[in-house]
PDB file of C-alpha atoms in Angstrom:
ATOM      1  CA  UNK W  24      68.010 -75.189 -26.145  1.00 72.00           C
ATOM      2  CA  UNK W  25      70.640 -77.742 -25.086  1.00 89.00           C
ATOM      3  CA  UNK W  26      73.409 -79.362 -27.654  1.00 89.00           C
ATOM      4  CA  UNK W  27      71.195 -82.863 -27.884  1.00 89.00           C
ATOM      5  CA  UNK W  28      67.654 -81.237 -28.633  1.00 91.00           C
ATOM      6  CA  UNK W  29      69.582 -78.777 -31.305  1.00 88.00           C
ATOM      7  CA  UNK W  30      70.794 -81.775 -33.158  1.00 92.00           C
ATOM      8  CA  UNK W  31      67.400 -84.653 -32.440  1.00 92.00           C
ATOM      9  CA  UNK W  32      65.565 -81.475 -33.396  1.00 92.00           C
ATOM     10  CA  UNK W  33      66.987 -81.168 -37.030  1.00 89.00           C
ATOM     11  CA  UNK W  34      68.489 -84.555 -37.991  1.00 91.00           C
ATOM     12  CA  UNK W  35      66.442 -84.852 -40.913  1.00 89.00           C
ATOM     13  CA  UNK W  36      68.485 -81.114 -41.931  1.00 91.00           C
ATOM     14  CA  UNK W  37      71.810 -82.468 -41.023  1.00 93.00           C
ATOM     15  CA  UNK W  38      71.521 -85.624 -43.044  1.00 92.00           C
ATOM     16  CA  UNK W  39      73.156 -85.462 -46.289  1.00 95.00           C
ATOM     17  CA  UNK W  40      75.297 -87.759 -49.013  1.00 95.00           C
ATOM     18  CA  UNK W  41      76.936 -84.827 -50.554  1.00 96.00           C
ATOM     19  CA  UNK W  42      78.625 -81.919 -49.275  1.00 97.00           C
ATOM     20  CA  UNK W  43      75.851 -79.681 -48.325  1.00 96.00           C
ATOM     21  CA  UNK W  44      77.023 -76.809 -45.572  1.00 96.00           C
ATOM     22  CA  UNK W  45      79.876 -74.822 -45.266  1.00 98.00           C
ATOM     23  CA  UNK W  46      82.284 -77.028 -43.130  1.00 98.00           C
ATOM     24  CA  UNK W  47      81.765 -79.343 -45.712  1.00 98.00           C
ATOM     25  CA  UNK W  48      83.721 -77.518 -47.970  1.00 98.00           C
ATOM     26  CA  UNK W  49      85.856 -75.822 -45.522  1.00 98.00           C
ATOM     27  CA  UNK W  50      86.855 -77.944 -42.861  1.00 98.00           C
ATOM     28  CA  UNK W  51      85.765 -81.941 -43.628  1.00 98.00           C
ATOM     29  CA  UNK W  52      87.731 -82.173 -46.939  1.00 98.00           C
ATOM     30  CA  UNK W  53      91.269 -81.419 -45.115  1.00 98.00           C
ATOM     31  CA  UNK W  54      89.752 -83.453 -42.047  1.00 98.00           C
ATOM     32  CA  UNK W  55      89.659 -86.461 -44.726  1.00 98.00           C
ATOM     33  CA  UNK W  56      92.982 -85.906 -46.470  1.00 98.00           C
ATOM     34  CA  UNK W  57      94.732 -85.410 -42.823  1.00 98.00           C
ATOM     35  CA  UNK W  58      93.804 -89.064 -42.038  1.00 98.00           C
ATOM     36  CA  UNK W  59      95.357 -90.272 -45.618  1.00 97.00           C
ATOM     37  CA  UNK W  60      95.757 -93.480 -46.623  1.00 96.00           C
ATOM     38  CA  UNK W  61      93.594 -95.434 -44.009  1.00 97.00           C
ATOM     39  CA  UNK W  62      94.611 -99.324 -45.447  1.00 97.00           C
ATOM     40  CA  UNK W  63      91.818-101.008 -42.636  1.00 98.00           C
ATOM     41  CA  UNK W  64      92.841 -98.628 -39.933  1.00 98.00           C
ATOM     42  CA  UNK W  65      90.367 -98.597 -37.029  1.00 98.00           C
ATOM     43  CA  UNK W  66      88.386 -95.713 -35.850  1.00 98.00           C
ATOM     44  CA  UNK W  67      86.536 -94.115 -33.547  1.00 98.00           C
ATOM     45  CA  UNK W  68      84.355 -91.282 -34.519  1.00 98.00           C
ATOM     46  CA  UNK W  69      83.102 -89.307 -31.916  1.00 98.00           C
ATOM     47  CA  UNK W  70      80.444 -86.759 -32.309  1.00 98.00           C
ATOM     48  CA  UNK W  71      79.699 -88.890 -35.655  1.00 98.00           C
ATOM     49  CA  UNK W  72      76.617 -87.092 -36.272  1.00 97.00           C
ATOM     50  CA  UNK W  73      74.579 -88.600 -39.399  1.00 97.00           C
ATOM     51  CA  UNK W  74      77.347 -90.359 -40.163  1.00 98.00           C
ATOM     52  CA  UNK W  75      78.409 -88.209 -42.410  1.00 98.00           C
ATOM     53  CA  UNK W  76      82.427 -88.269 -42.013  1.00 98.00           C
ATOM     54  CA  UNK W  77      82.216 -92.243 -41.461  1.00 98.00           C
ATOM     55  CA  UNK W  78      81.013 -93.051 -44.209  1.00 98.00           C
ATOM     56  CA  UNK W  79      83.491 -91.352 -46.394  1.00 98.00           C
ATOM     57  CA  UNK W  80      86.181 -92.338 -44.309  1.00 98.00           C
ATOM     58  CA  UNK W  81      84.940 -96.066 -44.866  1.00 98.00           C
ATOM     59  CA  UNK W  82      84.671 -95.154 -48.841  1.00 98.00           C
ATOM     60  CA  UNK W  83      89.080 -94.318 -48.392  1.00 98.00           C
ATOM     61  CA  UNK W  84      89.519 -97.476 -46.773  1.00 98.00           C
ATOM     62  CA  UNK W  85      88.801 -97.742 -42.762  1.00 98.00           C
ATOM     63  CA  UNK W  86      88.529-100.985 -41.219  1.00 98.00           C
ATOM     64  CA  UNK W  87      86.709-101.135 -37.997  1.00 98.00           C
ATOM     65  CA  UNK W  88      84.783 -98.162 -37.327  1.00 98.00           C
ATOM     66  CA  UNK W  89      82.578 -96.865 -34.237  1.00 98.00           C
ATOM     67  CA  UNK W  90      80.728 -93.950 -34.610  1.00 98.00           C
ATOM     68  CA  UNK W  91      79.039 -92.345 -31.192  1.00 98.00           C
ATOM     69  CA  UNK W  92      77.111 -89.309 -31.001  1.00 98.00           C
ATOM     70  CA  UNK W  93      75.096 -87.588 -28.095  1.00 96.00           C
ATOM     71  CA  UNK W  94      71.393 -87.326 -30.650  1.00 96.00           C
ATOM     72  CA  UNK W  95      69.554 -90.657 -30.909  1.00 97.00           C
ATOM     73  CA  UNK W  96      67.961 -88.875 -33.670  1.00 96.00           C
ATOM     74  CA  UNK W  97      71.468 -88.109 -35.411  1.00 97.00           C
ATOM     75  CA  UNK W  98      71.991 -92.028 -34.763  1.00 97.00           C
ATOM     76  CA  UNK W  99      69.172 -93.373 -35.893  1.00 97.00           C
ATOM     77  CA  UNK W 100      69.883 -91.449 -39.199  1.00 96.00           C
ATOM     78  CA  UNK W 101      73.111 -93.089 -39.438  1.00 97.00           C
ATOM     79  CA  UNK W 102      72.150 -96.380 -38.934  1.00 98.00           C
ATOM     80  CA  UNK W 103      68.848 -95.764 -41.333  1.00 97.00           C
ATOM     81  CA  UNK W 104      71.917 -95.146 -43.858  1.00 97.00           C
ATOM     82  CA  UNK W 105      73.973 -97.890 -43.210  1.00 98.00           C
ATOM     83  CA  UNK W 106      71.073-100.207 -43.354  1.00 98.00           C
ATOM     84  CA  UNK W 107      71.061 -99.331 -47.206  1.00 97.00           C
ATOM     85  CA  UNK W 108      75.027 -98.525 -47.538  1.00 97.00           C
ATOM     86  CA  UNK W 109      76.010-101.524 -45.388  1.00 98.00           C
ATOM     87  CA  UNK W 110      79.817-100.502 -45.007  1.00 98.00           C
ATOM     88  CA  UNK W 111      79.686-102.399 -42.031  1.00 98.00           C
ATOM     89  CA  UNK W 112      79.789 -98.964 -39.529  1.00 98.00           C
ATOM     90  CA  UNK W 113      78.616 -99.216 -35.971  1.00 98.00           C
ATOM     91  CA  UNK W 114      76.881 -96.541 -34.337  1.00 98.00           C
ATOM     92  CA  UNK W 115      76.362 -96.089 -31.202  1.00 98.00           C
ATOM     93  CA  UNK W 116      73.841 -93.235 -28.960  1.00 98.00           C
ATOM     94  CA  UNK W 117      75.343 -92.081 -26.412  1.00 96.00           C
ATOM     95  CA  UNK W 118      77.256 -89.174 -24.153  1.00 97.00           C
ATOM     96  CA  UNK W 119      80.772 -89.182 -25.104  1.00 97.00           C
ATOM     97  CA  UNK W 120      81.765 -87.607 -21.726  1.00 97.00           C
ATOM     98  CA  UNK W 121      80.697 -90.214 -19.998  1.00 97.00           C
ATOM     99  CA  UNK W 122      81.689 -93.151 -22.590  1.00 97.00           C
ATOM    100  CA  UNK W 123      84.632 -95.467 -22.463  1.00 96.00           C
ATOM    101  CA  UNK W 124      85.027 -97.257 -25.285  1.00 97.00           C
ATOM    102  CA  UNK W 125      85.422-101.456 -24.888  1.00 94.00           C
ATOM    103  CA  UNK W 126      88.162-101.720 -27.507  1.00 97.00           C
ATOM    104  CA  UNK W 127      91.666 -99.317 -28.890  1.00 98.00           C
ATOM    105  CA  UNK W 128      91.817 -97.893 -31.938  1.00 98.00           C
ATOM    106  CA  UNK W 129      94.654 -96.603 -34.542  1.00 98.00           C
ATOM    107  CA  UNK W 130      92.670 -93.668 -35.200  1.00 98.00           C
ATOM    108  CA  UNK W 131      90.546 -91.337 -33.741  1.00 98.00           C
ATOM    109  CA  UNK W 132      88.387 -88.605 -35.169  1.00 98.00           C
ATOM    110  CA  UNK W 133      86.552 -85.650 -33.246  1.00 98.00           C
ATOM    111  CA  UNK W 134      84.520 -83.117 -36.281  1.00 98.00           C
ATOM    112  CA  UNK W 135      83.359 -80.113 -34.453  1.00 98.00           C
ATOM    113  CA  UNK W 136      82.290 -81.770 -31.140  1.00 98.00           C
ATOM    114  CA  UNK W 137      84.591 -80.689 -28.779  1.00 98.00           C
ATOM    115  CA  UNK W 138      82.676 -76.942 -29.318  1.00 97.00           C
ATOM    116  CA  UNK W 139      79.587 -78.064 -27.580  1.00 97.00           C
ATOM    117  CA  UNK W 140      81.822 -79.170 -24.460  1.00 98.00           C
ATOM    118  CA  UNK W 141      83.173 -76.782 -21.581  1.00 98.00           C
ATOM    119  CA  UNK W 142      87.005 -76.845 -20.985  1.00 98.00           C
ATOM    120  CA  UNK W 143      86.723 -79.906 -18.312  1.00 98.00           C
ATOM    121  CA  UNK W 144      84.357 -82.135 -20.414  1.00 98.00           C
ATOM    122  CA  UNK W 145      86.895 -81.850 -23.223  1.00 98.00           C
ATOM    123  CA  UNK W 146      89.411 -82.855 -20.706  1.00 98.00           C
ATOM    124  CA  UNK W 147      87.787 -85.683 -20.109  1.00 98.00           C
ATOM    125  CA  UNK W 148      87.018 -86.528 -23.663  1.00 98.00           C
ATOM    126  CA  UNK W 149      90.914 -85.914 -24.151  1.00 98.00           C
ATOM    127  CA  UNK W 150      91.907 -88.306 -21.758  1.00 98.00           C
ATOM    128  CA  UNK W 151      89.501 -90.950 -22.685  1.00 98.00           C
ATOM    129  CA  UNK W 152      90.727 -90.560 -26.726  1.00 98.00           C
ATOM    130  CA  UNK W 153      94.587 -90.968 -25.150  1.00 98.00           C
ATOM    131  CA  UNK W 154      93.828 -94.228 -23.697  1.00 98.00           C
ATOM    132  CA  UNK W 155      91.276 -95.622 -26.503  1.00 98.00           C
ATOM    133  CA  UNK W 156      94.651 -95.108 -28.557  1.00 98.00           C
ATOM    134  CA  UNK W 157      96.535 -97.702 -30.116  1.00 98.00           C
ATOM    135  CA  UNK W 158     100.588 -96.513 -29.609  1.00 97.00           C
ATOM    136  CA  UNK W 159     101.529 -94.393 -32.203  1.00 96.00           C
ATOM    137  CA  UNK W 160      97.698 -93.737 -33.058  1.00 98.00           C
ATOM    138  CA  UNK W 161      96.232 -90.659 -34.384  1.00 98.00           C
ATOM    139  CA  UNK W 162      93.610 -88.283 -32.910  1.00 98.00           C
ATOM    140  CA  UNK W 163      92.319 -85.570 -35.159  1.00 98.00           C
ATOM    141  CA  UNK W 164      89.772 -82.743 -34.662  1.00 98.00           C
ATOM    142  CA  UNK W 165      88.532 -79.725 -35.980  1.00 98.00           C
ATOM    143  CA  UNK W 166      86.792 -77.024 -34.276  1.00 98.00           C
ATOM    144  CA  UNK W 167      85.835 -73.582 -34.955  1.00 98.00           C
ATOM    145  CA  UNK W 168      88.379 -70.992 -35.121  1.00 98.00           C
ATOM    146  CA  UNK W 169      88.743 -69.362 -31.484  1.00 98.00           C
ATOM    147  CA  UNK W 170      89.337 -65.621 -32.990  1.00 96.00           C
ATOM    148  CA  UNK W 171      86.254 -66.026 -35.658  1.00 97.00           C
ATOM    149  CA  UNK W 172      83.393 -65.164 -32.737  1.00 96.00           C
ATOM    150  CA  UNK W 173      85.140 -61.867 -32.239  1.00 95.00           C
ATOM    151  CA  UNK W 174      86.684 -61.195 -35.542  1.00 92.00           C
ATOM    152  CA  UNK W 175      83.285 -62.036 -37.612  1.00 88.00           C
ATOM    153  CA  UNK W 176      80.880 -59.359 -35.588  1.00 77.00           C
ATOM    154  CA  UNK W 177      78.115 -60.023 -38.550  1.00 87.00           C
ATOM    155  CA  UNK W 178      75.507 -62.373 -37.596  1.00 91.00           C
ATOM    156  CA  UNK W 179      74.821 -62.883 -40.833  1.00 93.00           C
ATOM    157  CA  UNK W 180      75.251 -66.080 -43.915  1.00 96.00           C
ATOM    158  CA  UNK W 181      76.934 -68.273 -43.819  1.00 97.00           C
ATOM    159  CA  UNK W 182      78.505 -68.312 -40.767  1.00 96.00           C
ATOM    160  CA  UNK W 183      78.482 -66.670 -37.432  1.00 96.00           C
ATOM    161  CA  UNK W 184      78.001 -66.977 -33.724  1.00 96.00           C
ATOM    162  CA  UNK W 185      76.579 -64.032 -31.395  1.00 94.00           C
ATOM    163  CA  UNK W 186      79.378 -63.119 -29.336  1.00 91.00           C
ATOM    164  CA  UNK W 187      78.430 -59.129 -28.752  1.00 91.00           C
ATOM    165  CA  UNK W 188      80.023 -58.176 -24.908  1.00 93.00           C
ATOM    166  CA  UNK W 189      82.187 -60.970 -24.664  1.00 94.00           C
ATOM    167  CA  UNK W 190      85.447 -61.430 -24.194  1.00 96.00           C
ATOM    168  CA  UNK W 191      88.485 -63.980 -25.498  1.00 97.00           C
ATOM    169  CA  UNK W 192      90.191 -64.662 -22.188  1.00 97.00           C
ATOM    170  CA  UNK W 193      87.000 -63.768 -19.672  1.00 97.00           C
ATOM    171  CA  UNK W 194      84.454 -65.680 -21.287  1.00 97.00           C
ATOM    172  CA  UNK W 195      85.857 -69.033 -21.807  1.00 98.00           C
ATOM    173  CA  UNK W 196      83.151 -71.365 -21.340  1.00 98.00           C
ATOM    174  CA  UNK W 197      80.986 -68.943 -22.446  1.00 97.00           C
ATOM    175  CA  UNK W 198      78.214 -70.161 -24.809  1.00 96.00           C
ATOM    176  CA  UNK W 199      77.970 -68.581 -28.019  1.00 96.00           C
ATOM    177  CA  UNK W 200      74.817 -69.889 -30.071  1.00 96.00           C
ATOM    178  CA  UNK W 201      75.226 -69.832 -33.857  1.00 96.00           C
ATOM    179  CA  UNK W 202      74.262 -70.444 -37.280  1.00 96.00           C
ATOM    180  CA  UNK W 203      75.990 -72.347 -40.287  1.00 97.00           C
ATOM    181  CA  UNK W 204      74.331 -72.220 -43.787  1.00 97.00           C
ATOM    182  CA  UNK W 205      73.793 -74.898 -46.201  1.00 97.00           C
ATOM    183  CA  UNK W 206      74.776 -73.886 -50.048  1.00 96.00           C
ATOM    184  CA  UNK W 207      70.951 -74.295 -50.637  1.00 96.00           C
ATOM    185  CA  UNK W 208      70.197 -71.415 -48.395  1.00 96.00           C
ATOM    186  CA  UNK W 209      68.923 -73.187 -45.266  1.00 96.00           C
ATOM    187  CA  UNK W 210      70.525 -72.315 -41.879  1.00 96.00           C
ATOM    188  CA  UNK W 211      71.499 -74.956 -39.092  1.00 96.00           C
ATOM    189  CA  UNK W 212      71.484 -74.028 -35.899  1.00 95.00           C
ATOM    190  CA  UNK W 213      75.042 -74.567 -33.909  1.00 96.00           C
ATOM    191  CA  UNK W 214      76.633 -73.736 -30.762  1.00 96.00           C
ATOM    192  CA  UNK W 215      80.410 -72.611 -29.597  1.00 97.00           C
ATOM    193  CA  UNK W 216      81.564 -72.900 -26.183  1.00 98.00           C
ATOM    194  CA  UNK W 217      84.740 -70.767 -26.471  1.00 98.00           C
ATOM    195  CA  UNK W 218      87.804 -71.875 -25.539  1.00 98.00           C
ATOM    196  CA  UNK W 219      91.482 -70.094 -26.072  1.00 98.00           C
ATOM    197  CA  UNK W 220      94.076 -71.523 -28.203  1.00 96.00           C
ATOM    198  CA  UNK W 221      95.888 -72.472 -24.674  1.00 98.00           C
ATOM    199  CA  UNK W 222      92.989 -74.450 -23.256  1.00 98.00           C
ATOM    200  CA  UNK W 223      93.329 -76.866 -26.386  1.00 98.00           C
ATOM    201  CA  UNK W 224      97.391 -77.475 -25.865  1.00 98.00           C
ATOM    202  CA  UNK W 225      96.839 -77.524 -22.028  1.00 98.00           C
ATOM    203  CA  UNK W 226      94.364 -80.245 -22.262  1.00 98.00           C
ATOM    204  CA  UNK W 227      96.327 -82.328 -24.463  1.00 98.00           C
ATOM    205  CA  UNK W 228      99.294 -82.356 -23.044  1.00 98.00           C
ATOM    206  CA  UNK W 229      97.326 -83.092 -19.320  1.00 98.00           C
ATOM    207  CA  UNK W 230      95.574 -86.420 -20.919  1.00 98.00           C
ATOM    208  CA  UNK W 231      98.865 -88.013 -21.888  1.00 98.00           C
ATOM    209  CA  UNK W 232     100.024 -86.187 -25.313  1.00 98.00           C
ATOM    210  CA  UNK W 233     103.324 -85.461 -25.085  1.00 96.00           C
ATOM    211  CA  UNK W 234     104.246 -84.160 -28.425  1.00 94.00           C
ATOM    212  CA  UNK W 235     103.487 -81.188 -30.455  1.00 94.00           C
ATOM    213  CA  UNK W 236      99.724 -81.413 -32.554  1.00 97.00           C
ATOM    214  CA  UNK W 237     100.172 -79.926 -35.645  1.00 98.00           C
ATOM    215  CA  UNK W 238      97.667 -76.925 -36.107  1.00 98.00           C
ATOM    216  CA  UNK W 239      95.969 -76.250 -39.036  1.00 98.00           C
ATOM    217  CA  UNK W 240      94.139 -72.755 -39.851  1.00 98.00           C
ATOM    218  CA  UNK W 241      91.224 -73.569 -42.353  1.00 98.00           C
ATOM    219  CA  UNK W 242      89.551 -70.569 -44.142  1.00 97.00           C
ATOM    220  CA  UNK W 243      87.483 -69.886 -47.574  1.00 97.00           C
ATOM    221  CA  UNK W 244      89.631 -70.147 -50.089  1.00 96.00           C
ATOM    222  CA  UNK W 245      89.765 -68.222 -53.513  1.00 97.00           C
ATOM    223  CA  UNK W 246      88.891 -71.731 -55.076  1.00 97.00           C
ATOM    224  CA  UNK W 247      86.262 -72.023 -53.240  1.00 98.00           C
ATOM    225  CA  UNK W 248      84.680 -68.334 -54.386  1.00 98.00           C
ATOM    226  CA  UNK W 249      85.565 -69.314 -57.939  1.00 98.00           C
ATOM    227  CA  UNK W 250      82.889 -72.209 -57.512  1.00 97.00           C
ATOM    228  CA  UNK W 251      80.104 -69.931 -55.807  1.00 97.00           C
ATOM    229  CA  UNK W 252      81.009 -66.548 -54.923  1.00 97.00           C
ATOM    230  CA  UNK W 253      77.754 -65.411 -53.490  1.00 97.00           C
ATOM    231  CA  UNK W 254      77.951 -68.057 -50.675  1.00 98.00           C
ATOM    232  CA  UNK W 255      81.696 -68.359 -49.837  1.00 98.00           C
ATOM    233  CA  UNK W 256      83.398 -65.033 -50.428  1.00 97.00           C
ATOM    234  CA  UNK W 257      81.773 -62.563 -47.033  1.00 96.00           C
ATOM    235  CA  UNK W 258      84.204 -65.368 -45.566  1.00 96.00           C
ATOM    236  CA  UNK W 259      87.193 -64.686 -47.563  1.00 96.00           C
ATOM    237  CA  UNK W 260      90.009 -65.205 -45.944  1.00 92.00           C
ATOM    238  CA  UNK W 261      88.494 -65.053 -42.415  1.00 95.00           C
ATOM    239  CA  UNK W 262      89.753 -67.674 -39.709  1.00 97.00           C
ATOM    240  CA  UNK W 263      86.934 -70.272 -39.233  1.00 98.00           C
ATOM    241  CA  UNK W 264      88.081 -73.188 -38.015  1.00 98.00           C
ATOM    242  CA  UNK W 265      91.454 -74.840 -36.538  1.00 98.00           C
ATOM    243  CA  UNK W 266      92.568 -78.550 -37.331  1.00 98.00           C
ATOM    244  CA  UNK W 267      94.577 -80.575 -35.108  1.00 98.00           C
ATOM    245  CA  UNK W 268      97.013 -83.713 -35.529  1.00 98.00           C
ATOM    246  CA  UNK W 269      98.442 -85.547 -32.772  1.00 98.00           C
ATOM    247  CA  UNK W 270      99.748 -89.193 -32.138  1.00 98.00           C
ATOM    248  CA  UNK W 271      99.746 -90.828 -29.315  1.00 97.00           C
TER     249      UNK W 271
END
């Protein structure tokens, strides 16, 4: 199943108003306080999903904001929210690969998209977010952890992708099909295109970025156990996801 029938396939799972899934406690939360104080900032959201990200981001204080996912059922979702939120977000359907946005932006926010891309979509997506840039803007992203396919061999809740005979440096571009649980006990299906720590650096600095991201290694935290240990602790400590800063 491709990346856009995965996600029109199970919007109705995906949409939520709380934090529902893992990355919602793992990753989103330091996705949010890495953006800090937004004072009207614009932004563009791509891979906005149900809107999920944007509209919390709009609750801290974003000004104009563009959302743009590759699901028109995702989409629809969002705007079926923001028809009853009305924070004034625009969403748009559409494949980011292939979009160029009409307008810059001061900020720009990528939430586990670019693992659904091989290593020369995300170089396009790369270069597109460098020029949608305002000077001195922002682009942040998270994506999964590159060691967690082969470190976390369990395919098993909450968290895994089936990466049995693969290998880190062969298999790039590889697809590695998934499954993240919700804290209600409902899996989602997702997808990981591996990519090596290099390919990430290598394709920022060739769309434009000429200083050095700040990289952020996001894993379940004791806290997090402390507030349900049965669903976060098998991922204890494990490396799930990465987070990366960069201006422009």
């Amino acid at each position: 199943m491709n990346t856009e029938e995965i996600y029109n396939d199970n919007a109705d799972k995906w949409l939520r108003l709380t934090p529902s899934s893992l990355s919602d406690f793992t990753a989103r939360p330091l996705v949010f306080e890495a953006c800090g104080e937004l004072n009207a900032r614009s932004v563009l959201d791509i891979g906005c999903g149900e809107g999920y990200c944007a509209r919390e981001l709009k609750r801290r204080g974003a000004g104009d904001y563009l959302g743009v996912d590759l699901s028109e059922q995702m989409v629809k979702a969002a705007q079926a929210q923001e028809a009853k939120d009305q924070y004034g977000i625009e969403y748009r359907a559409c494949n980011v690969v292939e979009f160029n946005p009409d307008r810059q932006f001061d900020l720009c926010i990528a939430v586990f998209l670019f693992n659904y891309l091989r290593v020369e979509e995300m170089q396009r997506v790369f270069s597109m977010v460098y020029d949608a840039l305002h000077p001195q803007g922002q682009f942040i992203f998270s994506v999964p952890h590159p060691f967690f396919p082969f470190i976390h061999g369990s395919q098993t809740p909450p968290f895994y992708f089936g990466s049995r005979g693969k290998n880190y440096f062969a298999d790039v571009n590889q697809k590695f099909e998934g499954e993240i649980w919700k804290r209600s006990g409902e899996p989602l299906p997702v997808q990981c295109v591996h990519k090596t720590f290099g390919n990430y650096f290598d394709c920022l600095r060739r769309a434009g970025f000429s200083s050095m991201p700040e990289v952020k290694e996001l894993t379940v935290t004791p806290e997090l156990v402390a507030i349900d240990k049965a669903f976060f602790s098998p991922l204890l400590n494990e490396p799930l996801h990465l987070l990366f800063t960069i201006s422009k």
